Coordinates of C-alpha atoms in Angstrom, one line a residue:
X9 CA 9.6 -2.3 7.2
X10 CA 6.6 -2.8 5.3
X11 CA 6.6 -6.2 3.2
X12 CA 4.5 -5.7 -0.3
X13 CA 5.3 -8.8 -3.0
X14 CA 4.8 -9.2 -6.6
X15 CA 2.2 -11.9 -7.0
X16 CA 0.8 -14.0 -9.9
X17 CA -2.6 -12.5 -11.0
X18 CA -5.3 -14.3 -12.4
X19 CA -6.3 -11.5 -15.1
X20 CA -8.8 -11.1 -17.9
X21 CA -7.4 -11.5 -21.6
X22 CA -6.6 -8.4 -23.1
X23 CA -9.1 -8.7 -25.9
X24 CA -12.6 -9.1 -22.7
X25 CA -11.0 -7.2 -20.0
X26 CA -13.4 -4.3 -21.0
X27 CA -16.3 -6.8 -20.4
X28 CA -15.1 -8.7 -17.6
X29 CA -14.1 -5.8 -15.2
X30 CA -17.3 -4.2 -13.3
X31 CA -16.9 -1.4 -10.7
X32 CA -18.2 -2.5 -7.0
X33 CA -20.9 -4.9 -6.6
X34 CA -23.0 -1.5 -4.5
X35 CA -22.3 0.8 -7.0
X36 CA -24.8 -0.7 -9.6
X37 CA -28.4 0.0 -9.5
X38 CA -31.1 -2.3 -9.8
X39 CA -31.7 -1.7 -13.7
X40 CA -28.0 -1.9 -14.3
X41 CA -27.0 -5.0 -12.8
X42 CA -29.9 -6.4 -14.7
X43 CA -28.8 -5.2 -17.7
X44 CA -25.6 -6.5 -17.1
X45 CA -26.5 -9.9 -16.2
X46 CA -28.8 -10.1 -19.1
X47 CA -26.5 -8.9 -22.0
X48 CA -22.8 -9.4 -21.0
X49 CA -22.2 -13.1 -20.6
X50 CA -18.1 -12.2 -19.8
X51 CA -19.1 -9.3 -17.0
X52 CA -17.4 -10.3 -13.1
X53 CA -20.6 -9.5 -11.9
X54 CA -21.7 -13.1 -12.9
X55 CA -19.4 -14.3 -10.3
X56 CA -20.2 -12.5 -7.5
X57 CA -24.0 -13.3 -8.4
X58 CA -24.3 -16.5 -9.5
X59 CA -28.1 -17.0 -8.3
X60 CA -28.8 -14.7 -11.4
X61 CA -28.5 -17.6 -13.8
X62 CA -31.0 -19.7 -11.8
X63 CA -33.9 -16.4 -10.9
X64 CA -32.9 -17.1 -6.9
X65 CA -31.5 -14.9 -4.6
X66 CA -28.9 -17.5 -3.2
X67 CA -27.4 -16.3 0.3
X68 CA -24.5 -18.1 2.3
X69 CA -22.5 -21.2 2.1
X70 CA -24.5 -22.3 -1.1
X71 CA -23.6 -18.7 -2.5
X72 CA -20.1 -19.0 -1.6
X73 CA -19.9 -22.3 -3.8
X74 CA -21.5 -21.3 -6.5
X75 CA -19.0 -18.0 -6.7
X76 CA -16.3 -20.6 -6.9
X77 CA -17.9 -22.6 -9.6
X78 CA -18.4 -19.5 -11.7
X79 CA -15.1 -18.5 -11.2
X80 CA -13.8 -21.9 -12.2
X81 CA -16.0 -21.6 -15.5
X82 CA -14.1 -18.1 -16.3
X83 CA -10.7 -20.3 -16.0
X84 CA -11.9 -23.0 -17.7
X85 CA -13.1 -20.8 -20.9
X86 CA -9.4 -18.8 -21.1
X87 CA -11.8 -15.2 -19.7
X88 CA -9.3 -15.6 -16.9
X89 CA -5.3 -16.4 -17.3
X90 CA -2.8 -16.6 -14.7
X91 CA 0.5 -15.1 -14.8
X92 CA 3.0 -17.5 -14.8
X93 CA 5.6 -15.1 -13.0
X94 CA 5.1 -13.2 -9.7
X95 CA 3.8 -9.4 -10.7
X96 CA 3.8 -5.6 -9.7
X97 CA 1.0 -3.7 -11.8
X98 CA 1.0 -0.5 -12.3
X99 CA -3.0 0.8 -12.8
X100 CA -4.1 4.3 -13.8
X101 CA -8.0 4.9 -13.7
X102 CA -8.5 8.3 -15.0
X103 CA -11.9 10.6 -15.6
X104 CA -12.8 13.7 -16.8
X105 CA -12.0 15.0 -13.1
X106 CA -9.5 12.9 -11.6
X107 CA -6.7 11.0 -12.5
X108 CA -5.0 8.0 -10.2
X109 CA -2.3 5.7 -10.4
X110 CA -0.6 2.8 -8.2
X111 CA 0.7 -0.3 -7.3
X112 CA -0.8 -3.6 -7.3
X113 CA 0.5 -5.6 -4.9
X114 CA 0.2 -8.3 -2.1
X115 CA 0.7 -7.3 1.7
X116 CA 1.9 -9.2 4.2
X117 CA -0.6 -10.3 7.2
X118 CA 2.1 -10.0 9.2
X119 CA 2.6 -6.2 8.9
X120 CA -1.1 -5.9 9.5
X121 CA -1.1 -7.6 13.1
X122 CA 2.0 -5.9 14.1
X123 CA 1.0 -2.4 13.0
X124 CA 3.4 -1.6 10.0
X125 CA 0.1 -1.1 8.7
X126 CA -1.7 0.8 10.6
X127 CA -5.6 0.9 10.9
X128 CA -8.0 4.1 11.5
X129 CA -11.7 2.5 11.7
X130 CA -13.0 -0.4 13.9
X131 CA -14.6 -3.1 12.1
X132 CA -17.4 -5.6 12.9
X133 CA -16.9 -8.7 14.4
X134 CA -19.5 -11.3 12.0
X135 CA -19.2 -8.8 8.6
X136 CA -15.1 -9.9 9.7
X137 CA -15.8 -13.4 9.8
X138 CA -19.0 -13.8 7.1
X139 CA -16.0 -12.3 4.7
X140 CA -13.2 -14.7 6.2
X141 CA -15.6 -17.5 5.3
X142 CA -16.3 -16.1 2.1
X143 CA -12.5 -16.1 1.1
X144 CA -11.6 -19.7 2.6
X145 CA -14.7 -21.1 0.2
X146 CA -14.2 -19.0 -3.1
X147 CA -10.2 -19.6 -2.8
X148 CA -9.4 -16.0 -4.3
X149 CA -9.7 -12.3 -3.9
X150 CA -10.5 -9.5 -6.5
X151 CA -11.4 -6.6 -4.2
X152 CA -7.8 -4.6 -3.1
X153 CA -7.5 -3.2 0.3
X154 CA -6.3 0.9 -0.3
X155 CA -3.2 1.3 1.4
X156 CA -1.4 4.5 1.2
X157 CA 2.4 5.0 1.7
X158 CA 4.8 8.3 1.8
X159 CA 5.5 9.8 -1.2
X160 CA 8.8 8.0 -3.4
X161 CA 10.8 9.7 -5.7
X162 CA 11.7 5.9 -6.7
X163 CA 8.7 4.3 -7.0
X164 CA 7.3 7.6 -9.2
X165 CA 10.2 7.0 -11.4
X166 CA 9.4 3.5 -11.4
X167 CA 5.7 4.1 -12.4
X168 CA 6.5 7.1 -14.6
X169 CA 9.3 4.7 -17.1
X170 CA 6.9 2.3 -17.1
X171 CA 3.9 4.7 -18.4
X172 CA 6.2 5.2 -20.9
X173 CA 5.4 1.8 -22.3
X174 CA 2.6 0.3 -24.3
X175 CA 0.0 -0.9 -21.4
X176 CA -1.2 -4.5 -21.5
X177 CA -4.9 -3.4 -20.8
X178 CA -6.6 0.3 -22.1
X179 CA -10.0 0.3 -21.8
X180 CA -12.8 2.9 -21.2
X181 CA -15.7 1.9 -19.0
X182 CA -19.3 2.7 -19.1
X183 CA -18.9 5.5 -16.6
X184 CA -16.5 7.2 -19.0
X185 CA -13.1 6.5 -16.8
X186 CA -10.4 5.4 -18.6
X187 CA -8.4 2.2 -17.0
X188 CA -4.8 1.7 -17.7
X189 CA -2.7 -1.7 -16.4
X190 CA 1.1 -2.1 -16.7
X191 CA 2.6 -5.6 -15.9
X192 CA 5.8 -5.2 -14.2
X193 CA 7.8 -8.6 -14.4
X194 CA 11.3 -7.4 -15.1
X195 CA 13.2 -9.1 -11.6
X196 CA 15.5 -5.6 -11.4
X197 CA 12.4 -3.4 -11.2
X198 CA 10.6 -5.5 -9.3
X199 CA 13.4 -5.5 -6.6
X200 CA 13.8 -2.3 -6.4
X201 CA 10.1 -1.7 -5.7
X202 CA 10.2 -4.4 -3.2
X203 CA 13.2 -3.0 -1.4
X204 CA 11.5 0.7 -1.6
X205 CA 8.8 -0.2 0.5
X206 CA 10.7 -2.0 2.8
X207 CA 12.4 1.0 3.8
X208 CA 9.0 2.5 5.0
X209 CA 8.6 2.2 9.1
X210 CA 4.7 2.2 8.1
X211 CA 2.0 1.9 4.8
X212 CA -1.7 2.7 6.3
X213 CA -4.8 1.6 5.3
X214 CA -7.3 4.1 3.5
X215 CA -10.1 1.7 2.5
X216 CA -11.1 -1.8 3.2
X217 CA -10.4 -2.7 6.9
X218 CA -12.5 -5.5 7.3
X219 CA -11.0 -6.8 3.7
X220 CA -7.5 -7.1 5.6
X221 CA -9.4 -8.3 9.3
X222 CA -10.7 -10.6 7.2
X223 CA -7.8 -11.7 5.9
X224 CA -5.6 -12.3 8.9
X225 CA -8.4 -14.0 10.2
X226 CA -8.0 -16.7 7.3
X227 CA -4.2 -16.2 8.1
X228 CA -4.8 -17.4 11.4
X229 CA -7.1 -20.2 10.8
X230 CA -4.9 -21.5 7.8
X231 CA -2.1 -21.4 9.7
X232 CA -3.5 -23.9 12.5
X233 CA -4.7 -26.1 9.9
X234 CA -1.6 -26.2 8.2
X235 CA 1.4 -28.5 10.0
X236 CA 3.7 -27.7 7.3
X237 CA 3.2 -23.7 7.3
X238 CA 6.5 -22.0 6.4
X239 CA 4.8 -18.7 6.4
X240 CA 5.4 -18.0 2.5
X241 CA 2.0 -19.3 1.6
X242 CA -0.3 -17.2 -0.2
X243 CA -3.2 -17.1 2.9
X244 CA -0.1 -15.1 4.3
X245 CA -1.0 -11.8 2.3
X246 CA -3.7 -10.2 0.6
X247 CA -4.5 -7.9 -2.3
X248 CA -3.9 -4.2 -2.2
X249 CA -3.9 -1.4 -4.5
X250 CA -0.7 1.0 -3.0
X251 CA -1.4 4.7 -3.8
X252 CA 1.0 7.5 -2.7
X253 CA -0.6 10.1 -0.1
X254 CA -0.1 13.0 -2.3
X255 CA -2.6 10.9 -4.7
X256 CA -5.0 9.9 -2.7
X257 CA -8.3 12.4 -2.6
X258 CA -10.2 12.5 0.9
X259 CA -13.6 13.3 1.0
X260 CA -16.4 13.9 4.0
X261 CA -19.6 11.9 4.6
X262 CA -22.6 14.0 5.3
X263 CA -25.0 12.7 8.5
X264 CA -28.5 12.9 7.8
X265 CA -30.7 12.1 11.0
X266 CA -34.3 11.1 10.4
X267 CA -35.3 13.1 13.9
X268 CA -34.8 15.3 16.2
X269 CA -34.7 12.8 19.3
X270 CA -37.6 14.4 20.6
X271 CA -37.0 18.1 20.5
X272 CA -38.5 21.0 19.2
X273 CA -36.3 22.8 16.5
X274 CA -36.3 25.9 19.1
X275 CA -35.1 23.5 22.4
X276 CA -32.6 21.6 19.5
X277 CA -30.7 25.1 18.4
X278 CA -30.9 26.4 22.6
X279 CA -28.8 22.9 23.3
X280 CA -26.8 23.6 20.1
X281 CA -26.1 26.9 21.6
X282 CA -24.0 25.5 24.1
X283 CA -21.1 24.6 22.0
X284 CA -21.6 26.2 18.9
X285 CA -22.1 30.2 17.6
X286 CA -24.9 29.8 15.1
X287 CA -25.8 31.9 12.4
X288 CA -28.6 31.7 10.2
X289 CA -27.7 31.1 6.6
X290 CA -31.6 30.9 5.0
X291 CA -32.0 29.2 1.6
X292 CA -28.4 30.0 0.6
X293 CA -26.8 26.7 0.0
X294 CA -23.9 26.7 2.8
X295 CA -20.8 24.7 3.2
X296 CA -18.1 24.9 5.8
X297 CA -14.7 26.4 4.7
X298 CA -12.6 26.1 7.8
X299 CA -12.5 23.2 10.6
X300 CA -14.7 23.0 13.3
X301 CA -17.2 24.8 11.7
X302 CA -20.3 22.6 10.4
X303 CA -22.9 23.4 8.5
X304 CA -26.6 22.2 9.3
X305 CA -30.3 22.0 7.6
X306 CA -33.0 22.3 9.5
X307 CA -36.5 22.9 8.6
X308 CA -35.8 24.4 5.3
X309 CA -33.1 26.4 6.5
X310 CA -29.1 26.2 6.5
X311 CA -27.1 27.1 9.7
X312 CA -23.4 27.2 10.2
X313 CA -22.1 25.9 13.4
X314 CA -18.8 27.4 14.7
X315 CA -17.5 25.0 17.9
X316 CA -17.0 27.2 20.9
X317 CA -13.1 26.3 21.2
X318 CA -13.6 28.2 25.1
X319 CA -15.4 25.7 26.2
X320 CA -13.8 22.3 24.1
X321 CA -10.9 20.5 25.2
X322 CA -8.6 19.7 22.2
X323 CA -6.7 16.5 24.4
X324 CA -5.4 14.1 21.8
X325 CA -5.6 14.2 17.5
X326 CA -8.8 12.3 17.9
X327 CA -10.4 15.1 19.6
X328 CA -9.7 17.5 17.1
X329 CA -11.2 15.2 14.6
X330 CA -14.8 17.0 13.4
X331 CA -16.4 13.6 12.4
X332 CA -15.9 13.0 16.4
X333 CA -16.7 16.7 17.8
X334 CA -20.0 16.5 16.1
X335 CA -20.4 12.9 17.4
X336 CA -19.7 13.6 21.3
X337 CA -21.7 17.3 21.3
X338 CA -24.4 16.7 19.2
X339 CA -25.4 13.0 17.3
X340 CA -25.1 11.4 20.5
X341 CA -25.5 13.7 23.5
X342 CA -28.2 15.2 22.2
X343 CA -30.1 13.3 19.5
X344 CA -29.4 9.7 21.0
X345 CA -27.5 8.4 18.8
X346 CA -24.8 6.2 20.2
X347 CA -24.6 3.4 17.6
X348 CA -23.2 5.1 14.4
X349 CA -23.4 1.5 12.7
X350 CA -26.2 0.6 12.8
X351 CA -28.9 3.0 14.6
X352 CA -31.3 3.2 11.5
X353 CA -32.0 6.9 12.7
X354 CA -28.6 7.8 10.8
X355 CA -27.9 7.5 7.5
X356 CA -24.9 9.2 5.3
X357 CA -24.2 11.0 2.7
X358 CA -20.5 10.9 0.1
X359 CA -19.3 14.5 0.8
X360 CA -18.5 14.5 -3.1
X361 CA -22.2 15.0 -3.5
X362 CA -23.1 19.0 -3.1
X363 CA -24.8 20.9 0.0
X364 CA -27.9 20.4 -2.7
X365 CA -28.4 16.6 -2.3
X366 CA -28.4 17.5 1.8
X367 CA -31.3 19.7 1.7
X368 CA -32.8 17.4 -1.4
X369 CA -32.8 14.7 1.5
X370 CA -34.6 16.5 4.0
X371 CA -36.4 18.1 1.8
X372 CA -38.3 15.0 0.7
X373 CA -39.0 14.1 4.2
X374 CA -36.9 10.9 4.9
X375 CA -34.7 13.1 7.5
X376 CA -35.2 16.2 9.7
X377 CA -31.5 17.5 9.5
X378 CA -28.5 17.1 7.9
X379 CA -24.6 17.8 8.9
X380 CA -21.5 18.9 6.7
X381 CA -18.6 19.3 7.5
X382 CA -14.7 19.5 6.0
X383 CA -12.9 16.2 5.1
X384 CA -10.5 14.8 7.5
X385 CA -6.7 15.3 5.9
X386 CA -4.2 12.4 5.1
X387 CA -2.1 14.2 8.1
X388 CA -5.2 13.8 10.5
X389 CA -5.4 9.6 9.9
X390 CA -2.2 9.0 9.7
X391 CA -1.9 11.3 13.3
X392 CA -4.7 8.9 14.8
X393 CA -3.8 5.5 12.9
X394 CA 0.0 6.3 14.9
X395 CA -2.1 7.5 18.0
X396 CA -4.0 4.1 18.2
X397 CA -6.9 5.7 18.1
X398 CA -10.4 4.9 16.1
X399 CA -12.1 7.1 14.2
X400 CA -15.8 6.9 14.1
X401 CA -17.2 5.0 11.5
X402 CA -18.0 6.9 8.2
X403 CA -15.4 9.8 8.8
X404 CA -13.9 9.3 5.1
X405 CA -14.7 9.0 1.4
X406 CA -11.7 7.9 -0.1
X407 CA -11.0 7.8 -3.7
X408 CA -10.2 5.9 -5.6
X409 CA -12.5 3.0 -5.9
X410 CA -11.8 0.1 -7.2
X411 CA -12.9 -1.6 -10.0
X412 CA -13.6 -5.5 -9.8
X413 CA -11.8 -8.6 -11.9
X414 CA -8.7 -6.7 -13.4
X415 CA -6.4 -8.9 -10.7
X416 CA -7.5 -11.9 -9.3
X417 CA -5.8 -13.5 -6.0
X418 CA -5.7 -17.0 -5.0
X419 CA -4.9 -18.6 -2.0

């Protein structure tokens, strides 16, 4: 029984939430944060950087503060306005390619330490705590953990009526998506959403699990700290963004490996040999069509890989997993890479991004070769999320992402 509440957002007014909402921090380069920060006084990104405004790069504790101040400033100056009701909203983002719509919500802790929502990636231990730190300083949260939950004929109809219906926000963005928001505050609506989802055994998470480690982390913390804890409190759930599995839109990553661990391209493709029928593709751009088949680029040159399923053991839905297959026959047993985190050796590549920007890579010299591969299904994480199983870091791209500011969450 999965527990997803209405919540009251802290939200732009309608007449700056253009200006105010930014997409991810990491998404902006250098010249466009800049020229964000220098020319749009009512951009989020001012929050999240408040060292801008005084030419430091601030880091920390003293950063943490100073996000809070900011944040206070937007309050103060009616940017930000709080709903005085517990909210769903309903958000549509929507390109020229793609088109997305969910729920906003607040998830319970709870169902995150007892598995109703189920995890697929490991996370690390200080980005878990710097982030638990960050939250338990700034007081809010405007970053939504992806969860994604079975398909509802309900909740569609829900969503669908209440597309019918003038939104409270329509704004285009810079990057030419279109954002939509729908504040759902009518109590019979709201129930029935409420009851919907806790009908569902499980919700799983498809981006941001060291946002919701994070969070129970603060959970636990506040709730020590807190004599009086009745378990209602806010510290008790965090943001999300709900997103039916039939919506969601999985993507690869690419591996790029700066070198070949030592080898010769001839001893590399005889210990390749092994485990995979290779095939010489040349200059023709090459990308996988069926799993367990990889494609490679090596030395101006792209291969395809086809696993050798006589000699593989499928033992588990883990092991049928091609992010891991590559990992335990080639990235690590043979190129010594063991630390897919943080071995600098390895870097990766958005499979949304064509065979093209691969070769581009090596091409340029930074790496020696470079793996594709199919995307991992919605059948496949769910499979290994239920399995308790992890899935190596980097196995997913998962769209949609977020954008920043539209719905703010306090503690």
């Amino acid at each position: 029984m999965a527990k997803i509440i209405p919540f009251k957002a802290v939200r732009p007014s309608r007449d700056k939430v253009g200006l105010v909402s930014s997409r991810p921090y990491q998404e902006y380069s250098v010249e466009e944060l800049k020229f964000q920060l220098d020319h749009n006084p009512y951009s989020f990104l001012h929050i999240i950087n408040p060292g801008y405004k005084f030419h430091e790069d601030i880091t920390g504790e003293k950063k943490f503060r100073l996000v809070k101040n900011r944040y206070s400033e937007f309050k103060e100056e009616g940017i930000f306005i709080q709903d005085e009701l517990p909210c769903y909203y309903i958000y549509e983002t929507q390109s020229r390619h793609q088109k997305y719509c969910g729920i906003i919500a607040a998830a319970s802790v709870e169902d995150y330490e007892n598995d109703i929502i189920k995890k697929h990636e490991d996370t690390i231990s200080h980005r878990e705590r710097l982030f638990k730190d960050y939250l338990k300083i700034v007081g809010f949260n405007t970053e939504p953990v992806l969860l994604t939950y079975p398909d509802s004929e309900l909740v569609n109809q829900i969503i669908s009526e209440t597309m019918q219906q003038r939104p409270e926000y329509e704004f285009t963005s810079l990057n030419k998506e279109t954002n939509r928001l729908w504040v759902v505050n009518d109590p019979k609506t709201a129930a029935q959403i409420k009851s919907e989802f806790e009908k569902m055994k499980a919700v799983y998470i498809a981006d941001g699990h060291h946002r919701s480690a994070s969070s129970s982390l603060l959970a636990k913390e506040s709730k020590e700290n807190n004599p009086n804890h009745t378990g209602e409190e806010p510290y008790n759930y965090f943001l999300s963004y709900l997103i039916a599995e039939s919506s969601l839109k999985l993507y690869e990553f690419n591996r790029l490996v700066r070198d070949l661990n030592g080898l010769s391209k001839k001893e590399f493709l005889m210990l390749l040999d092994e485990w995979f029928r290779i095939e010489n593709r040349g200059e023709d751009l090459y990308k996988p069509s069926k799993k367990h088949h990889f494609s490679m680029y090596l030395d101006g040159e792209f291969y395809s890989l086809y696993l050798r399923k006589t000699n593989y053991e499928f033992t588990n839905s883990l092991s049928e997993l091609d992010p891991y297959i590559l990992y335990i026959k080639i990235l690590q047993p043979l190129l010594g890479i063991s630390d897919l985190k943080n071995d600098r050796r390895i870097a990766y590549l958005p499979g949304k991004n064509e065979p093209f920007e691969v070769k581009k890579a090596v091409d340029e010299g930074d790496f020696i070769v470079g793996f594709g591969m199919l995307p991992p299904t919605i059948e496949e994480v769910k499979q290994i999320s239920d399995e308790g199983s992890i899935m190596p870091p980097k196995s997913t791209y998962i769209e949609p992402k977020l954008r920043s500011g539209l719905t703010v969450y306090e503690f």
